[in-house]
Short mmCIF file of N, CA, C and O in Angstrom, two decimals:
data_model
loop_
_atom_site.label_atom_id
_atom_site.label_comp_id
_atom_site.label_asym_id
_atom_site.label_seq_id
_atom_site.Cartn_x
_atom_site.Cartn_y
_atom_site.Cartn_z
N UNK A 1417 134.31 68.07 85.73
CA UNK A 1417 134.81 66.77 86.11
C UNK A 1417 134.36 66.50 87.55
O UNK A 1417 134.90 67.06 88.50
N UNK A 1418 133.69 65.91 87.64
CA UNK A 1418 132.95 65.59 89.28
C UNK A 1418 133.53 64.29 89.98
O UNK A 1418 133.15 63.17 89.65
N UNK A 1419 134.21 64.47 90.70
CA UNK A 1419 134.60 63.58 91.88
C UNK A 1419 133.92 62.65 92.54
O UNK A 1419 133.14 63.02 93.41
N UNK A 1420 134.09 61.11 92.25
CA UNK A 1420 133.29 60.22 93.11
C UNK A 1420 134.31 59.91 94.20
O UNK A 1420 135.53 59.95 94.05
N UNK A 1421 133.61 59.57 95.40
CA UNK A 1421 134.52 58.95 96.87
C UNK A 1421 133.96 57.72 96.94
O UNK A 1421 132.82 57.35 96.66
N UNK A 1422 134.99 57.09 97.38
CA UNK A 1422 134.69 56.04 98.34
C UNK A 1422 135.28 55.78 99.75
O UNK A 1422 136.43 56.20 99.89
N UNK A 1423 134.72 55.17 100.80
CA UNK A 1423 135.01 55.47 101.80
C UNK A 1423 136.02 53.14 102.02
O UNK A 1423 137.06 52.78 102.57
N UNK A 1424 135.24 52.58 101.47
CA UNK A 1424 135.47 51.22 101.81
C UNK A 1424 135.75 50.27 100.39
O UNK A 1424 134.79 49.96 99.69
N UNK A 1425 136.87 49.93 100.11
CA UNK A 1425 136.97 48.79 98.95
C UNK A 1425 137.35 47.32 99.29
O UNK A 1425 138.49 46.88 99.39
N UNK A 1426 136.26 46.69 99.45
CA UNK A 1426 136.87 45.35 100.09
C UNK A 1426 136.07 44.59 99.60
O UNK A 1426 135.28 44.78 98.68
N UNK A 1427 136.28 43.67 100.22
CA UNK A 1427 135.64 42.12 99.55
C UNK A 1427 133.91 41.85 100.02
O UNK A 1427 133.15 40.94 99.69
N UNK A 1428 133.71 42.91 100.80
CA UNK A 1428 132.19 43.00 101.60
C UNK A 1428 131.41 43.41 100.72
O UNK A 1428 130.52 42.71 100.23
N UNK A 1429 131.75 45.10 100.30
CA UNK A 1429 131.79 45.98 98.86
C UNK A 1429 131.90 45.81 97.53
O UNK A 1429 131.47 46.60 96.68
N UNK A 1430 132.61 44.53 97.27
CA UNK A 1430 133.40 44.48 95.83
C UNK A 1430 132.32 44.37 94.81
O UNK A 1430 132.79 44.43 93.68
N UNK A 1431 131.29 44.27 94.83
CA UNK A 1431 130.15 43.54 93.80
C UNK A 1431 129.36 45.16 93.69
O UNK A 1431 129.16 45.55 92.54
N UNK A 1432 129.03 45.90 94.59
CA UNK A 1432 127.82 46.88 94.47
C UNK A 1432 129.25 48.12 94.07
O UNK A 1432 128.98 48.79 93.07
N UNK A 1433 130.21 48.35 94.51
CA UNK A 1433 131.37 49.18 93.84
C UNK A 1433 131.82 48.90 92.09
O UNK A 1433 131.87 49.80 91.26
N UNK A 1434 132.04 47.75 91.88
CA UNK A 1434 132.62 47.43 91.15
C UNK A 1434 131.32 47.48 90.21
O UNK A 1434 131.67 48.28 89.34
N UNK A 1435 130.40 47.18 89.99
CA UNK A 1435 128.93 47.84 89.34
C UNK A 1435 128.94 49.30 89.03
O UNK A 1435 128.66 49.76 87.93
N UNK A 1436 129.32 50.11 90.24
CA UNK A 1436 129.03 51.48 90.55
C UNK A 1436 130.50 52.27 89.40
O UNK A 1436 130.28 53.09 88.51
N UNK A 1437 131.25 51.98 89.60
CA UNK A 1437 132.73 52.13 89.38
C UNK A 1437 132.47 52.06 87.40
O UNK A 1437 132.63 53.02 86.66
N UNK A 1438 132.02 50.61 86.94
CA UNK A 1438 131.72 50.78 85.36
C UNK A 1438 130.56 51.56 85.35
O UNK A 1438 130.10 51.67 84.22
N UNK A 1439 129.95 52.10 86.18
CA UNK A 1439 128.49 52.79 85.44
C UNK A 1439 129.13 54.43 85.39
O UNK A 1439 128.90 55.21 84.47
N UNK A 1440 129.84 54.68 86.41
CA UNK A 1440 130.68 55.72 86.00
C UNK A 1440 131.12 55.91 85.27
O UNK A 1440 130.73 56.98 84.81
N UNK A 1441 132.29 55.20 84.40
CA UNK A 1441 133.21 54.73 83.24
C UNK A 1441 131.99 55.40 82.33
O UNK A 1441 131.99 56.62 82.21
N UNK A 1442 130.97 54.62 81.69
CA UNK A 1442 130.10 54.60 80.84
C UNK A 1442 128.94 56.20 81.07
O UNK A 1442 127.99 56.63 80.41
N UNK A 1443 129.63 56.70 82.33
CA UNK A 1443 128.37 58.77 81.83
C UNK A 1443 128.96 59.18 82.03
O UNK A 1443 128.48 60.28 82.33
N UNK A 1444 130.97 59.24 82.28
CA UNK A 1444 131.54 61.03 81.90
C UNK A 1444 132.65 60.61 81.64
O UNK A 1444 133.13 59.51 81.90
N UNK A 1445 133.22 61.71 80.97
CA UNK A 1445 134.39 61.35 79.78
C UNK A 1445 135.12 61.50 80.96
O UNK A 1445 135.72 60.44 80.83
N UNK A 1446 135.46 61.85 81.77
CA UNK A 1446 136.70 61.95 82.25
C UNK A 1446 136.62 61.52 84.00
O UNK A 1446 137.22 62.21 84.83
N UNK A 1447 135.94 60.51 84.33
CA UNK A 1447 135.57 60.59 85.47
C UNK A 1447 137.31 60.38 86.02
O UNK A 1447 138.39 60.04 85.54
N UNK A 1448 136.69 60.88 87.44
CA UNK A 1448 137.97 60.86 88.32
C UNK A 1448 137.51 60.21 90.21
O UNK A 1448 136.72 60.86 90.90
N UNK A 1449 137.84 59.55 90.46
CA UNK A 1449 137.85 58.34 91.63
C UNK A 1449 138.54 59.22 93.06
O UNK A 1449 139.57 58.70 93.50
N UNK A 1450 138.21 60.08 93.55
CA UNK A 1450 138.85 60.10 94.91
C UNK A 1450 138.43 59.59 95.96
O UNK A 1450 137.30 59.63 96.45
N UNK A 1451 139.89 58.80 96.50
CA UNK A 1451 140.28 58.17 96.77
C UNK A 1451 140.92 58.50 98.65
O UNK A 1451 141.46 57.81 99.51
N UNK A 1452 140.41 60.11 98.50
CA UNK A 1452 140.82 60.84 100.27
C UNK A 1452 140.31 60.27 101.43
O UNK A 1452 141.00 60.06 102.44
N UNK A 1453 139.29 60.05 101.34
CA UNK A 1453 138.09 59.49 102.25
C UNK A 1453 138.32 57.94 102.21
O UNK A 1453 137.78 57.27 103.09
N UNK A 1454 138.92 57.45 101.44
CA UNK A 1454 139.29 55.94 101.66
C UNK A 1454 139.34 55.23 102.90
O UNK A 1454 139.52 56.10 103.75
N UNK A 1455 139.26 54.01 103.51
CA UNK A 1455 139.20 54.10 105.07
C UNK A 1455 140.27 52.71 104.82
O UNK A 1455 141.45 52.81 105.15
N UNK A 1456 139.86 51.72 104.37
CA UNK A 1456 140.39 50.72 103.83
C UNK A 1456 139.71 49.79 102.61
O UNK A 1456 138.63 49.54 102.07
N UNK A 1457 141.11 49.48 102.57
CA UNK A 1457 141.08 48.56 100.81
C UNK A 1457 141.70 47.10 100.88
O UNK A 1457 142.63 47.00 101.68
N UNK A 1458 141.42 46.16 100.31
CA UNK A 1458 142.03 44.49 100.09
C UNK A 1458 142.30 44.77 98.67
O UNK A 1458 141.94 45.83 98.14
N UNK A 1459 143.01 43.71 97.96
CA UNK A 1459 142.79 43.05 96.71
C UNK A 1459 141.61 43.05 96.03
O UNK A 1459 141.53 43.11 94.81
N UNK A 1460 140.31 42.95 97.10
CA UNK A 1460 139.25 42.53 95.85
C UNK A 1460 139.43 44.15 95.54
O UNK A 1460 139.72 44.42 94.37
N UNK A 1461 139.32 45.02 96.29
CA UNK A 1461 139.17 46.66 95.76
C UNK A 1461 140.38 46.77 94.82
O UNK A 1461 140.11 46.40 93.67
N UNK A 1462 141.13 47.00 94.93
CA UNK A 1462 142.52 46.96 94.40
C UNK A 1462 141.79 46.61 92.63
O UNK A 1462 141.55 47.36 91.68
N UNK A 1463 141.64 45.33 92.81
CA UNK A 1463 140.79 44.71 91.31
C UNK A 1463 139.86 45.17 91.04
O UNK A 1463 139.52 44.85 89.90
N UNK A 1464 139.17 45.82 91.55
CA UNK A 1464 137.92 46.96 91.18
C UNK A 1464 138.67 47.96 90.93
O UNK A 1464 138.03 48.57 90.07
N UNK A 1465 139.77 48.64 91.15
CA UNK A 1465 140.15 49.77 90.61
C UNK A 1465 140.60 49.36 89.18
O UNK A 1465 140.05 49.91 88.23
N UNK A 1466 141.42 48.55 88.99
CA UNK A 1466 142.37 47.71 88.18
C UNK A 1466 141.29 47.79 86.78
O UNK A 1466 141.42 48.20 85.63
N UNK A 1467 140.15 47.16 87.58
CA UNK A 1467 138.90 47.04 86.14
C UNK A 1467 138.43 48.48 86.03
O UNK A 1467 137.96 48.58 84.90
N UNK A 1468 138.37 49.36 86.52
CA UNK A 1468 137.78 50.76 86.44
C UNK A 1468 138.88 51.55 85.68
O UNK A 1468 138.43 52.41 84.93
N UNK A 1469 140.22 51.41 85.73
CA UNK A 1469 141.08 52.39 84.72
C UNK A 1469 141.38 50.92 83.40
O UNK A 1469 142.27 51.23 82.61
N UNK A 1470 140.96 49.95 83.23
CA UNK A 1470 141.20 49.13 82.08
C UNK A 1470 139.55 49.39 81.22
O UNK A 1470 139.60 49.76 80.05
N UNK A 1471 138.22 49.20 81.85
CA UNK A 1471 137.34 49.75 81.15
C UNK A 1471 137.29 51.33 80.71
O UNK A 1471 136.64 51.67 79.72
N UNK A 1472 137.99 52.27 81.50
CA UNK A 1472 137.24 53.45 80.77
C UNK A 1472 138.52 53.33 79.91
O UNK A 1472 138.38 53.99 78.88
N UNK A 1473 139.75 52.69 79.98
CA UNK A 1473 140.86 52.77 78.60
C UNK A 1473 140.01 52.18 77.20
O UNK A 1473 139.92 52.69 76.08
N UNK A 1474 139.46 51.01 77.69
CA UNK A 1474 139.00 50.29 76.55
C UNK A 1474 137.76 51.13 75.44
O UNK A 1474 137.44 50.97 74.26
N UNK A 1475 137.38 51.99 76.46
CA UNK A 1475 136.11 52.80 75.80
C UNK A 1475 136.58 54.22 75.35
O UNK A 1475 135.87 55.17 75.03
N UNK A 1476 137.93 54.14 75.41
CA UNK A 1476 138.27 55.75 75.29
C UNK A 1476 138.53 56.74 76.32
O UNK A 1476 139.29 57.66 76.02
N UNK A 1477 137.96 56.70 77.62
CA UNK A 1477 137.52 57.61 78.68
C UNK A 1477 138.66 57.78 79.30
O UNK A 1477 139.42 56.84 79.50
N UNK A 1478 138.91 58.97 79.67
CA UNK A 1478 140.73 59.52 80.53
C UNK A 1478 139.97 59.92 82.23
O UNK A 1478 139.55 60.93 82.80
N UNK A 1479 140.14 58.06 82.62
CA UNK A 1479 139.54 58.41 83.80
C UNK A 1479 140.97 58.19 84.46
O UNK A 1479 142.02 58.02 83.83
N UNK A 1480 140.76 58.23 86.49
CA UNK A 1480 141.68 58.94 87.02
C UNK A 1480 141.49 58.47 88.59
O UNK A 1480 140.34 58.70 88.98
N UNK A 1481 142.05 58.06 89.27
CA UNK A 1481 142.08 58.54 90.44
C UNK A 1481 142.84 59.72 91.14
O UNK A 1481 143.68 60.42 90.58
N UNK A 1482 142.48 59.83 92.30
CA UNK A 1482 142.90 61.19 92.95
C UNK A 1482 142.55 61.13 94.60
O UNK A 1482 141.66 60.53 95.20
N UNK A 1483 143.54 61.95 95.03
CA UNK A 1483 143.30 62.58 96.73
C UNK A 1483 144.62 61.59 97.22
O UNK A 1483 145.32 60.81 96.58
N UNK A 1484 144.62 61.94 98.50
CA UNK A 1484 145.99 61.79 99.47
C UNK A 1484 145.19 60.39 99.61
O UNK A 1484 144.05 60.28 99.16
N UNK A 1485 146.03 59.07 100.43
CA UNK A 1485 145.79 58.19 101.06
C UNK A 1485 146.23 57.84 102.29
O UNK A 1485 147.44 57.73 102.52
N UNK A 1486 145.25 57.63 103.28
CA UNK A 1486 145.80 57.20 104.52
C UNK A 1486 146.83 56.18 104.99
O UNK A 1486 147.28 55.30 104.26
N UNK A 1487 147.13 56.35 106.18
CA UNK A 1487 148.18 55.41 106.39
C UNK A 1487 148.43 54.04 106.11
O UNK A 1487 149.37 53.34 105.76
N UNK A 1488 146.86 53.89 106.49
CA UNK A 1488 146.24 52.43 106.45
C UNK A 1488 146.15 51.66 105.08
O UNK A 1488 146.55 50.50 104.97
N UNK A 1489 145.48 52.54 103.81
CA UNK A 1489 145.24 52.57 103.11
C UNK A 1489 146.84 51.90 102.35
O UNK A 1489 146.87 50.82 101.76
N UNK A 1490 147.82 52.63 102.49
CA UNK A 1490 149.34 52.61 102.32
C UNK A 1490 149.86 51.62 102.24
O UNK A 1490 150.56 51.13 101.35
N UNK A 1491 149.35 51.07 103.74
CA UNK A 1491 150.20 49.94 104.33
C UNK A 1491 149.90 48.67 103.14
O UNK A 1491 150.77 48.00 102.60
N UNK A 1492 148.05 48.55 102.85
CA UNK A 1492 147.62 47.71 102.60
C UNK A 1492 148.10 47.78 101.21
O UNK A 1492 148.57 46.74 100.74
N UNK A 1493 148.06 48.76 100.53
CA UNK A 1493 148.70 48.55 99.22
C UNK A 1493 150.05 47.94 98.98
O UNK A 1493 150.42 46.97 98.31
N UNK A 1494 150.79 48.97 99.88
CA UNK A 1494 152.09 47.98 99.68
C UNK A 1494 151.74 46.86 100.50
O UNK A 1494 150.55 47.16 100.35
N UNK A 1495 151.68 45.86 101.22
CA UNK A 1495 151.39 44.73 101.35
C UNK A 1495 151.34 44.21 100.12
O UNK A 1495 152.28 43.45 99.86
N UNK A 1496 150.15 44.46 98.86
CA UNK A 1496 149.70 44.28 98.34
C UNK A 1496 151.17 43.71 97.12
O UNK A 1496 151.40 42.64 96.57
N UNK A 1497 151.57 44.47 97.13
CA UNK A 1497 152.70 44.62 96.49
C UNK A 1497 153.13 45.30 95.14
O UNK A 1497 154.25 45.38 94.64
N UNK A 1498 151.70 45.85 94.59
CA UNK A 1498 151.40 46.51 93.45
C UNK A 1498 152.36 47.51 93.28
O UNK A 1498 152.77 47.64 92.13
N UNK A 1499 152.78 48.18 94.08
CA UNK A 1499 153.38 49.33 94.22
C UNK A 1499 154.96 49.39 94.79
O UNK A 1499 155.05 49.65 95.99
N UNK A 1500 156.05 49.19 94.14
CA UNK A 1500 157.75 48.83 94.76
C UNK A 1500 158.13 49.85 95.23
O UNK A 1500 159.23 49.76 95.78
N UNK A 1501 157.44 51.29 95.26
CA UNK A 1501 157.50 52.15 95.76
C UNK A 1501 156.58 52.87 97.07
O UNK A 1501 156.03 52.05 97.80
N UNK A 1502 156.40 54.19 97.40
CA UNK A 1502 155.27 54.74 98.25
C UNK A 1502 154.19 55.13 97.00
O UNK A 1502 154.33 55.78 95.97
N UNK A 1503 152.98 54.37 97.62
CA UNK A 1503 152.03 55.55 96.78
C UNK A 1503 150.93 55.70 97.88
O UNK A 1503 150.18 54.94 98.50
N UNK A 1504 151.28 57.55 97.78
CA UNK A 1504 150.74 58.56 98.99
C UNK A 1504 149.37 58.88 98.47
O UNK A 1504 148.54 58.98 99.37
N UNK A 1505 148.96 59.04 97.39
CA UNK A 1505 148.08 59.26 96.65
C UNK A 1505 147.27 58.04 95.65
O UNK A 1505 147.45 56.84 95.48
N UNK A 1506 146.08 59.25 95.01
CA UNK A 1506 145.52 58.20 94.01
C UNK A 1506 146.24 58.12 92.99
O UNK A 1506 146.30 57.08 92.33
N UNK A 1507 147.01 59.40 92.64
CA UNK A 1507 147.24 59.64 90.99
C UNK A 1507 148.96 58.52 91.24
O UNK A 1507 149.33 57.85 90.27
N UNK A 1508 149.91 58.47 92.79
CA UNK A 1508 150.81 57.27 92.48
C UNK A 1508 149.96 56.19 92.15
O UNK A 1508 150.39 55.64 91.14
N UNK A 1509 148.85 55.62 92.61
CA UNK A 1509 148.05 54.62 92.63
C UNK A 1509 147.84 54.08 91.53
O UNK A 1509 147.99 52.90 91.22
N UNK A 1510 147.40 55.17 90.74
CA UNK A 1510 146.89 55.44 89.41
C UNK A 1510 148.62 54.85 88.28
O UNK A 1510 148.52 53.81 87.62
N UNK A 1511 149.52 55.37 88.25
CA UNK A 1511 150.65 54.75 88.05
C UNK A 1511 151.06 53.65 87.90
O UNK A 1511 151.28 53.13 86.81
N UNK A 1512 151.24 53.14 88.98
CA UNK A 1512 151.60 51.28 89.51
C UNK A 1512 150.21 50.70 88.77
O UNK A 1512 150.24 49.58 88.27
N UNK A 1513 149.33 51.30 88.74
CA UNK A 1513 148.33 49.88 88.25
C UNK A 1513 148.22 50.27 86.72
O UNK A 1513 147.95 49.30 86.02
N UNK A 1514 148.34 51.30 86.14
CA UNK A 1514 148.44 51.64 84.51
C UNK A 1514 149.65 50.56 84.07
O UNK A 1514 149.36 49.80 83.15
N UNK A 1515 150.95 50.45 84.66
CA UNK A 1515 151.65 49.78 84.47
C UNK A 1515 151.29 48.17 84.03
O UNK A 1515 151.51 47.49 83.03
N UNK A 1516 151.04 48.08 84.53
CA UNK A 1516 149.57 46.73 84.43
C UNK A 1516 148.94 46.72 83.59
O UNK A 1516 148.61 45.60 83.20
N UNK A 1517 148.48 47.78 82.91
CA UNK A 1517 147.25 47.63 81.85
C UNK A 1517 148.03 47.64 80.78
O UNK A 1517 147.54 47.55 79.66
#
């Protein structure tokens, strides 16, 4: 199971990630998204994740995020409001937005 990072999910990013993110989905059964190295994220990322655990559901694939999240990272999520709780991580991350799907 090999680990992709990203360092930036934003609205600058959202088009060449969100490309990158389904081409993953589509060459390993189980890809997994860490999420440690994160620096910051908006909504448009947020919706690139959102579409990355709803495509590999749709195709079968038990994909995943993973790793701790920074403070920053935190803040912006909850801002976001996705999350009524803390999510310290990818795999809370991973949670709040399954809820969704």
């Amino acid at each position: 199971m090999k680990r992709n990072t990203i360092r930036e999910l934003t609205i600058e990013h959202a088009v060449g990630y969100r490309k990158q993110l389904l081409e993953i989905v589509g060459k390993g059964n189980s890809p997994v998204i860490d999420l440690s190295e994160l620096e910051s994220i908006d909504l448009s990322g947020l919706q690139i994740l959102v579409a990355f655990l709803r495509e590999a559901a749709s195709v079968k694939r038990d994909a995943h995020l993973a790793g701790s999240l920074g403070v920053e990272v935190q803040r912006a999520i909850g801002l976001s409001g996705l999350c009524d709780h803390e999510c310290p991580t990818g795999e809370s991350l991973e949670s709040a937005i399954r809820v969704l799907l």
